[in-house]
Amino acid sequence: MSLSFNFTHAFSDKAGEHGLEPRDIAYLKPRLLDAIKQMRAQREAGKLEFLNLPYDAGAFATCAQAAESFAGVENLVIAGIGGSALGPAAIFSALCHPLHNLLDADARGGRPRLFTLDNVDPDYASAYFEFCDPRETVFNIISKSGATAETAAASLVIFDLLKKRLGAKWRDHVICTTDPKSGDLRKLCEREKLPTLDLPPAVGGRFSVLSPVGLFPAFMLGLNAEAMLFGAGEMAEFCLSVEFERNPAAQLAAILYLFDTSYGKPIHVMMTYANSLYLLADWFRQLWAESLGKAVNLDGKTVNLGPTPVKALGATDQHSQVQLYIEGPFDKVFVFLEVKEFRCELKLPALYGDVSSLGYLGGQTMNKLLASEFSATREALAKHQRPSLTISFPRVDARSIGEFFMLFEIVTALCGHLYHINPFDQPGVELGKRLTYGLMGRKGYAK
Ligand code: PA5
């Protein structure tokens, strides 16, 4: 495993009376070990399919081939929302050049720009359609259910645009990722003879990043999908270990659950000290919110529970959020993501040595400044009794982000067990979807 963990600042030794006591964790251990045993048994019985995604050689080969067939294209537009968009967006921002879409084709290694169309804001959507010449664009429509209104609306515009601009060749510019059998998108693909990628039926949207949802865009961008799956598979083995001290998912689940339920800290802030990891926090936000925010528990009792995930960026948000984090209510725990080695080292020129606010920086690096700001913020929080955890990436690469995805998917499943809720459904989202259908006049859905 390449990620490393530091939970010191979560405990009372560092964070005072708002920090955890080791005995709290000891008390939860038996429940977590029981949950892990259940997950292992479910995996062996072919359930919990997200755990098997790192080993799906068929999906890997199909996505590689599909990407190959679109080689040389200028733009890849993903039309999807929620779990059908956040994973690929996180992979893209973690692994591609920060200004990838502004580089010319050579500098991009002949790989396409990537745009994520995940809203039905007419100005935003129109801008994408105007910018991306259909002749040079592949549209990857991603929808597990094949019915989500936002993605359906984008599909209508895409199909119409492609047919009008490209005539009989329009089919060469679209590929749909959807359930292998059910849903209107699947039916439409059969009717129109469009190429498709299968989204495993038992994998929910927010657990699908390691399926063709994330794999196909990764191949299109020339990223190391194999290393990403390797990292995920390796992490799954650690996280299904019954040796609690070696199992980062069990420890994270225990700590975050305890902060919410026993320490009055329902706000879970993921603060990334690297721009490349910011959309990983966005991906986490959906996973945490949609999986754990539930009205009813597994016994059918109304519970209305769940932590509130928040994302933040260091050092930027030190000048926006940290005042609140340090002096505001004691209702937060912080999950820091730090990077040990960035792709670049940026030296700060030794100029203006006589100007006190500039001189001391000269000759040092921006890398050291960011690391120091992280360390100082974590320490300042702890001094104000604000607990935190740290996950360190040795570097941001395909393997480490694969590890991260699998880690938090398993942490979420384990927390589902602790909260005694189903982390794999989303009845609240479904209700909103049905009401939208009604308002838009879909047959069979009342207003
Ligand atoms: O995680 C989930 O299940 C949801 O966020 C879905 O991904 C989202 O609602 C989009 O659904 P679909 O992929 O069916 O269009």
Coordinates of C-alpha atoms and ligand atoms in Angstrom, one line a residue:
M1 CA 0.0 0.0 0.0
S2 CA 1.4 3.4 -0.9
L3 CA -0.9 5.6 1.3
S4 CA 0.0 6.1 4.9
F5 CA -2.0 7.2 7.8
N6 CA -1.5 9.4 10.9
F7 CA -4.3 9.4 13.4
T8 CA -2.4 11.0 16.2
H9 CA -4.3 14.3 16.0
A10 CA -7.6 12.5 16.4
F11 CA -6.9 11.5 20.0
S12 CA -7.1 13.4 23.3
D13 CA -3.3 13.5 23.7
K14 CA -3.2 16.0 20.9
A15 CA -6.7 17.3 20.6
G16 CA -7.6 17.6 24.3
E17 CA -11.1 16.9 25.5
H18 CA -12.4 16.9 22.0
G19 CA -10.1 14.1 21.0
L20 CA -11.0 10.4 21.1
E21 CA -10.0 8.0 23.9
P22 CA -8.4 4.7 22.7
R23 CA -10.9 2.8 24.8
D24 CA -13.7 4.1 22.5
I25 CA -12.1 2.4 19.6
A26 CA -11.5 -0.8 21.6
Y27 CA -15.2 -0.8 22.4
L28 CA -16.1 -0.7 18.6
K29 CA -13.6 -3.2 17.4
P30 CA -15.8 -6.3 17.8
R31 CA -18.6 -4.7 15.8
L32 CA -16.2 -3.8 13.0
L33 CA -14.5 -7.2 12.9
D34 CA -18.0 -8.7 12.6
A35 CA -18.8 -6.3 9.7
I36 CA -15.5 -7.2 8.0
K37 CA -16.3 -10.9 8.3
Q38 CA -19.7 -10.3 6.8
M39 CA -18.2 -8.4 3.9
R40 CA -15.7 -11.2 3.2
A41 CA -18.5 -13.7 3.2
Q42 CA -20.6 -11.5 0.9
R43 CA -17.7 -11.1 -1.5
E44 CA -17.2 -14.9 -1.6
A45 CA -20.9 -15.3 -2.3
G46 CA -20.5 -13.0 -5.3
K47 CA -22.2 -10.1 -3.6
L48 CA -20.7 -6.6 -3.0
E49 CA -19.6 -6.5 -6.6
F50 CA -17.7 -3.2 -6.2
L51 CA -15.0 -5.3 -4.4
N52 CA -14.5 -7.4 -7.5
L53 CA -14.0 -4.5 -9.9
P54 CA -10.2 -4.4 -9.7
Y55 CA -10.1 -8.0 -11.0
D56 CA -12.6 -7.6 -13.9
A57 CA -10.3 -8.4 -16.8
G58 CA -13.2 -8.4 -19.3
A59 CA -14.1 -4.8 -18.5
F60 CA -10.5 -3.7 -18.6
A61 CA -9.9 -5.2 -22.1
T62 CA -13.2 -3.9 -23.5
C63 CA -12.5 -0.3 -22.2
A64 CA -9.0 -0.4 -23.6
Q65 CA -10.2 -1.5 -27.0
A66 CA -13.0 1.0 -27.1
A67 CA -10.6 3.8 -26.3
E68 CA -8.3 2.6 -29.0
S69 CA -11.1 2.8 -31.5
F70 CA -11.4 6.5 -30.8
A71 CA -7.7 7.3 -30.9
G72 CA -6.8 10.8 -32.0
V73 CA -10.1 12.5 -31.1
E74 CA -9.8 16.1 -29.8
N75 CA -12.5 16.1 -27.1
L76 CA -14.1 13.6 -24.8
V77 CA -17.4 14.8 -23.3
I78 CA -18.8 12.8 -20.4
A79 CA -22.6 13.3 -20.0
G80 CA -23.6 11.9 -16.6
I81 CA -24.3 13.1 -13.1
G82 CA -23.5 12.1 -9.5
G83 CA -21.8 8.7 -9.4
S84 CA -21.8 8.7 -13.2
A85 CA -19.6 11.8 -13.4
L86 CA -17.7 12.5 -10.1
G87 CA -15.3 9.5 -10.4
P88 CA -14.0 10.2 -13.9
A89 CA -13.7 13.9 -13.0
A90 CA -11.6 13.0 -10.0
I91 CA -9.4 10.7 -12.0
F92 CA -8.9 13.4 -14.6
S93 CA -8.0 16.2 -12.2
A94 CA -5.8 13.9 -10.1
L95 CA -3.7 12.5 -12.9
C96 CA -3.7 14.9 -15.9
H97 CA -1.8 18.1 -16.3
P98 CA -3.5 20.9 -14.2
L99 CA -4.1 22.8 -17.5
H100 CA -4.7 19.7 -19.7
N101 CA -7.6 21.2 -21.6
L102 CA -5.6 24.3 -22.5
L103 CA -2.7 22.4 -23.9
D104 CA -2.3 21.7 -27.6
A105 CA -2.8 18.2 -28.9
D106 CA 1.0 17.4 -28.9
A107 CA 1.4 18.6 -25.4
R108 CA -1.5 16.4 -24.4
G109 CA 0.2 13.4 -25.9
G110 CA -2.5 13.2 -28.6
R111 CA -5.0 12.6 -25.9
P112 CA -8.4 14.4 -25.9
R113 CA -9.5 17.3 -23.7
L114 CA -12.1 16.1 -21.1
F115 CA -15.3 17.9 -20.3
T116 CA -17.8 16.7 -17.7
L117 CA -21.4 17.8 -18.6
D118 CA -23.1 17.1 -15.2
N119 CA -25.7 19.8 -15.0
V120 CA -28.6 21.0 -17.0
D121 CA -27.7 24.7 -16.7
P122 CA -28.5 25.8 -20.3
D123 CA -25.6 28.4 -20.5
Y124 CA -23.0 25.9 -19.3
A125 CA -24.3 23.0 -21.5
S126 CA -24.6 25.3 -24.6
A127 CA -21.0 26.4 -24.1
Y128 CA -19.8 22.8 -24.2
F129 CA -21.8 22.1 -27.4
E130 CA -20.5 25.2 -29.0
F131 CA -16.9 24.6 -28.1
C132 CA -16.7 20.9 -29.0
D133 CA -16.9 20.4 -32.7
P134 CA -18.9 17.1 -33.1
R135 CA -16.5 15.9 -35.8
E136 CA -13.7 15.9 -33.3
T137 CA -15.6 14.8 -30.3
V138 CA -16.6 11.6 -28.6
F139 CA -19.6 11.7 -26.2
N140 CA -19.6 9.2 -23.4
I141 CA -23.1 9.1 -22.0
I142 CA -23.0 7.4 -18.6
S143 CA -26.2 6.4 -16.7
K144 CA -26.7 3.3 -14.7
S145 CA -30.5 3.5 -14.6
G146 CA -30.6 5.0 -18.1
A147 CA -33.4 7.2 -17.0
T148 CA -31.9 10.2 -15.0
A149 CA -33.5 13.4 -16.4
E150 CA -30.2 15.4 -16.5
T151 CA -28.4 12.8 -18.5
A152 CA -31.5 12.1 -20.7
A153 CA -31.7 15.8 -21.6
A154 CA -28.0 15.9 -22.5
S155 CA -28.4 12.8 -24.6
L156 CA -31.3 14.3 -26.6
V157 CA -29.1 17.3 -27.4
I158 CA -26.1 15.1 -28.2
F159 CA -28.0 12.7 -30.5
D160 CA -29.7 15.6 -32.3
L161 CA -26.4 17.5 -32.8
L162 CA -24.5 14.5 -34.0
K163 CA -27.3 13.4 -36.4
K164 CA -27.6 16.9 -37.9
R165 CA -23.9 17.5 -38.2
L166 CA -22.6 14.1 -39.1
G167 CA -25.4 12.2 -40.8
A168 CA -24.9 8.5 -41.1
K169 CA -21.5 8.8 -39.3
W170 CA -23.0 10.0 -36.1
R171 CA -22.7 6.6 -34.4
D172 CA -18.9 6.8 -34.5
H173 CA -19.0 9.7 -32.0
V174 CA -20.9 8.2 -29.1
I175 CA -20.5 5.4 -26.6
C176 CA -22.8 4.7 -23.7
T177 CA -22.0 3.3 -20.3
T178 CA -25.1 1.7 -18.8
D179 CA -26.7 -1.4 -17.3
P180 CA -26.1 -4.4 -19.6
K181 CA -29.8 -5.3 -19.8
S182 CA -32.2 -2.8 -18.3
G183 CA -33.1 0.8 -18.7
D184 CA -34.2 3.1 -21.6
L185 CA -30.6 4.1 -22.5
R186 CA -29.8 0.4 -23.0
K187 CA -32.9 0.0 -25.2
L188 CA -32.1 3.1 -27.2
C189 CA -28.5 1.9 -27.8
E190 CA -29.9 -1.4 -29.1
R191 CA -32.4 0.5 -31.3
E192 CA -29.8 2.9 -32.7
K193 CA -27.0 0.2 -32.7
L194 CA -24.7 2.4 -30.6
P195 CA -21.5 1.0 -29.0
T196 CA -21.9 0.4 -25.2
L197 CA -19.9 -0.4 -22.1
D198 CA -21.5 -2.5 -19.4
L199 CA -22.0 -1.0 -15.9
P200 CA -22.3 -4.0 -13.6
P201 CA -25.9 -4.2 -12.4
A202 CA -25.0 -4.8 -8.7
V203 CA -22.7 -1.7 -8.5
G204 CA -24.3 1.5 -7.5
G205 CA -23.3 4.8 -9.1
R206 CA -21.1 6.1 -6.3
F207 CA -19.3 2.8 -6.1
S208 CA -18.7 2.6 -9.8
V209 CA -15.5 4.6 -10.4
L210 CA -13.4 1.5 -11.0
S211 CA -15.9 0.1 -13.5
P212 CA -16.1 1.2 -17.2
V213 CA -17.4 4.5 -15.7
G214 CA -13.8 5.5 -14.8
L215 CA -11.9 3.0 -16.8
F216 CA -12.9 4.1 -20.3
P217 CA -12.1 7.8 -19.7
A218 CA -8.8 6.7 -18.0
F219 CA -7.8 4.8 -21.2
M220 CA -8.9 7.7 -23.4
L221 CA -6.6 10.0 -21.4
G222 CA -3.7 7.5 -21.7
L223 CA -3.6 7.0 -17.9
N224 CA -2.4 3.9 -16.2
A225 CA -5.7 2.1 -15.5
E226 CA -3.8 -1.1 -14.6
A227 CA -2.0 0.7 -11.7
M228 CA -5.2 2.2 -10.5
L229 CA -6.9 -1.2 -10.3
F230 CA -3.8 -2.7 -8.7
G231 CA -3.9 0.0 -6.0
A232 CA -7.6 -0.6 -5.5
G233 CA -7.1 -4.4 -5.3
E234 CA -4.2 -4.1 -2.9
M235 CA -6.2 -1.7 -0.7
A236 CA -9.2 -4.1 -0.6
E237 CA -7.0 -6.8 0.9
F238 CA -5.8 -4.5 3.7
C239 CA -9.3 -3.2 4.3
L240 CA -10.9 -6.7 4.6
S241 CA -8.2 -7.8 7.0
V242 CA -9.5 -8.9 10.4
E243 CA -6.2 -7.5 11.9
F244 CA -7.6 -4.2 13.1
E245 CA -4.2 -2.5 13.4
R246 CA -3.4 -3.3 9.8
N247 CA -6.8 -2.3 8.5
P248 CA -7.0 1.4 7.6
A249 CA -10.7 1.2 6.6
A250 CA -11.7 -0.2 10.0
Q251 CA -9.8 2.4 11.9
L252 CA -11.1 5.3 9.8
A253 CA -14.7 4.0 10.0
A254 CA -14.4 3.7 13.8
I255 CA -12.9 7.2 14.2
L256 CA -15.3 9.0 11.9
Y257 CA -18.4 7.2 13.3
L258 CA -17.3 7.9 16.9
F259 CA -16.8 11.6 16.1
D260 CA -20.3 11.9 14.7
T261 CA -22.2 9.8 17.2
S262 CA -20.3 10.2 20.5
Y263 CA -18.3 13.4 20.2
G264 CA -20.8 15.8 18.6
K265 CA -18.9 16.2 15.4
P266 CA -21.3 15.5 12.5
I267 CA -19.4 17.7 10.0
H268 CA -16.6 15.8 8.3
V269 CA -14.3 18.2 6.4
M270 CA -12.0 16.6 3.8
M271 CA -9.3 19.2 3.2
T272 CA -6.8 18.4 0.5
Y273 CA -3.4 20.0 0.4
A274 CA -3.0 19.6 -3.3
N275 CA -5.3 21.0 -6.1
S276 CA -5.0 17.6 -7.9
L277 CA -6.8 15.9 -5.0
Y278 CA -9.7 18.4 -4.6
L279 CA -12.1 16.5 -6.8
L280 CA -11.3 13.4 -4.9
A281 CA -12.8 15.2 -1.9
D282 CA -15.8 16.0 -4.2
W283 CA -16.2 12.3 -5.0
F284 CA -15.9 11.5 -1.3
R285 CA -18.6 14.1 -0.5
Q286 CA -21.1 12.3 -2.6
L287 CA -20.1 8.9 -1.4
W288 CA -20.4 9.9 2.3
A289 CA -23.6 11.9 1.9
E290 CA -25.6 9.7 -0.3
S291 CA -24.5 6.5 1.4
L292 CA -24.8 7.5 5.1
G293 CA -27.6 10.1 5.1
K294 CA -30.7 8.0 5.8
A295 CA -34.1 8.4 7.2
V296 CA -34.8 4.8 8.2
N297 CA -32.5 2.1 9.6
L298 CA -32.3 -1.6 8.8
D299 CA -35.1 -2.3 11.3
G300 CA -37.4 0.1 9.6
K301 CA -37.1 2.7 12.5
T302 CA -36.9 6.4 11.6
V303 CA -33.4 7.6 12.5
N304 CA -32.6 10.6 10.2
L305 CA -28.9 10.2 10.6
G306 CA -25.7 10.8 8.8
P307 CA -22.6 13.0 8.9
T308 CA -22.3 16.0 6.6
P309 CA -19.2 16.0 4.4
V310 CA -17.6 19.2 3.4
K311 CA -14.6 19.7 1.1
A312 CA -11.9 22.3 1.5
L313 CA -8.6 23.1 -0.3
G314 CA -5.4 24.0 1.5
A315 CA -3.8 26.5 1.5
T316 CA -6.5 28.4 -0.3
D317 CA -9.2 27.8 2.3
Q318 CA -7.0 28.8 5.1
H319 CA -8.0 32.3 4.0
S320 CA -11.7 31.4 3.8
Q321 CA -12.7 28.6 6.1
V322 CA -10.0 28.1 8.8
Q323 CA -11.1 31.0 11.0
L324 CA -14.4 29.1 11.4
Y325 CA -12.7 25.8 11.8
I326 CA -10.5 27.1 14.6
E327 CA -12.8 29.3 16.5
G328 CA -16.4 28.2 15.5
P329 CA -18.5 25.4 16.9
F330 CA -16.8 22.2 18.0
D331 CA -18.8 20.2 15.4
K332 CA -16.1 19.2 12.9
V333 CA -13.4 16.6 12.4
F334 CA -10.9 17.1 9.6
V335 CA -9.5 14.5 7.2
F336 CA -6.4 16.0 5.6
L337 CA -5.0 14.6 2.3
E338 CA -1.4 15.6 1.9
V339 CA 1.1 14.8 -0.8
K340 CA 4.7 14.1 0.1
E341 CA 6.2 14.5 -3.4
F342 CA 4.7 16.8 -6.0
R343 CA 5.5 16.4 -9.7
C344 CA 7.4 19.7 -9.7
E345 CA 9.6 21.4 -7.3
L346 CA 9.1 25.2 -7.5
K347 CA 12.0 27.2 -6.1
L348 CA 11.3 30.7 -4.7
P349 CA 13.9 33.1 -6.1
A350 CA 16.1 34.8 -3.5
L351 CA 15.1 38.4 -4.3
Y352 CA 14.5 41.4 -2.0
G353 CA 16.3 39.9 1.0
D354 CA 15.9 43.3 2.7
V355 CA 12.1 43.1 2.6
S356 CA 11.0 41.2 5.6
S357 CA 7.8 39.7 4.2
L358 CA 9.6 38.4 1.1
G359 CA 13.2 37.9 2.0
Y360 CA 12.7 34.8 4.3
L361 CA 11.0 32.9 1.5
G362 CA 13.8 33.3 -1.0
G363 CA 15.9 30.2 -1.7
Q364 CA 13.2 27.9 -0.3
T365 CA 10.5 26.1 -2.3
M366 CA 6.8 26.4 -2.8
N367 CA 6.6 22.7 -1.9
K368 CA 8.1 23.4 1.6
L369 CA 5.7 26.4 2.1
L370 CA 2.6 24.3 1.3
A371 CA 3.9 21.5 3.6
S372 CA 4.6 24.0 6.4
E373 CA 1.2 25.6 6.0
F374 CA -0.4 22.1 6.3
S375 CA 1.6 21.2 9.4
A376 CA 0.9 24.6 11.0
T377 CA -2.9 24.5 10.3
R378 CA -3.1 20.9 11.7
E379 CA -1.2 22.0 14.8
A380 CA -3.2 25.2 15.3
L381 CA -6.4 23.1 15.0
A382 CA -5.2 20.6 17.6
K383 CA -4.2 23.5 20.0
H384 CA -7.8 24.6 19.7
Q385 CA -9.0 21.1 20.4
R386 CA -10.1 20.4 16.8
P387 CA -9.3 16.8 16.0
S388 CA -8.0 15.6 12.6
L389 CA -6.7 12.6 10.7
T390 CA -4.1 12.7 7.9
I391 CA -3.8 10.5 4.8
S392 CA -0.5 10.9 3.0
F393 CA 0.0 10.2 -0.7
P394 CA 3.6 9.6 -1.4
R395 CA 2.8 11.1 -4.8
V396 CA -0.4 11.5 -6.7
D397 CA -0.4 8.6 -9.2
A398 CA -2.8 6.0 -10.6
R399 CA -2.0 3.5 -7.9
S400 CA -2.5 5.8 -4.9
I401 CA -5.8 7.2 -6.2
G402 CA -7.0 3.6 -6.9
E403 CA -6.1 2.9 -3.2
F404 CA -8.0 6.0 -2.1
F405 CA -11.2 5.0 -4.0
M406 CA -11.3 1.5 -2.6
L407 CA -10.4 2.7 0.9
F408 CA -13.3 5.0 1.2
E409 CA -15.8 2.7 -0.5
I410 CA -15.0 0.1 2.2
V411 CA -15.0 2.7 5.0
T412 CA -18.5 3.7 3.8
A413 CA -19.7 0.1 3.8
L414 CA -18.3 -0.4 7.3
C415 CA -19.9 2.8 8.5
G416 CA -23.2 1.6 7.0
H417 CA -22.9 -1.4 9.3
L418 CA -22.1 0.8 12.4
Y419 CA -25.0 3.2 11.7
H420 CA -27.1 0.1 11.0
I421 CA -28.4 1.6 7.7
N422 CA -28.2 0.5 4.0
P423 CA -25.3 2.5 2.5
F424 CA -26.1 1.2 -1.0
D425 CA -29.5 2.8 -1.7
Q426 CA -30.5 6.4 -2.1
P427 CA -34.3 6.7 -1.7
G428 CA -34.1 10.5 -1.1
V429 CA -32.4 11.0 -4.5
E430 CA -34.9 8.7 -6.2
L431 CA -37.9 10.7 -4.8
G432 CA -36.4 13.9 -6.3
K433 CA -36.0 12.2 -9.6
R434 CA -39.6 11.0 -9.7
L435 CA -40.9 14.4 -8.7
T436 CA -38.9 16.0 -11.5
Y437 CA -40.4 13.5 -14.0
G438 CA -43.9 14.6 -12.8
L439 CA -43.1 18.3 -13.2
M440 CA -41.7 17.7 -16.7
G441 CA -44.9 15.8 -17.7
R442 CA -43.5 12.2 -17.9
K443 CA -46.3 9.7 -18.3
G444 CA -47.0 7.8 -15.1
Y445 CA -45.5 10.3 -12.7
A446 CA -48.0 12.7 -11.0
K447 CA -47.1 16.4 -10.4
Ligands
PA5_1 O1 -24.7 7.0 -6.6 C1 -25.7 7.0 -7.2 O2 -26.4 6.0 -7.3 C2 -26.3 8.3 -7.8 O3 -25.6 9.4 -7.5 C3 -26.3 8.1 -9.3 O4 -25.0 7.9 -9.8 C4 -26.9 9.4 -10.0 O5 -28.1 9.6 -9.5 C5 -27.0 9.1 -11.5 O6 -27.7 8.0 -11.8 P1 -27.6 7.2 -13.1 O7 -26.2 6.7 -13.3 O8 -28.6 6.1 -13.0 O9 -28.0 8.2 -14.2

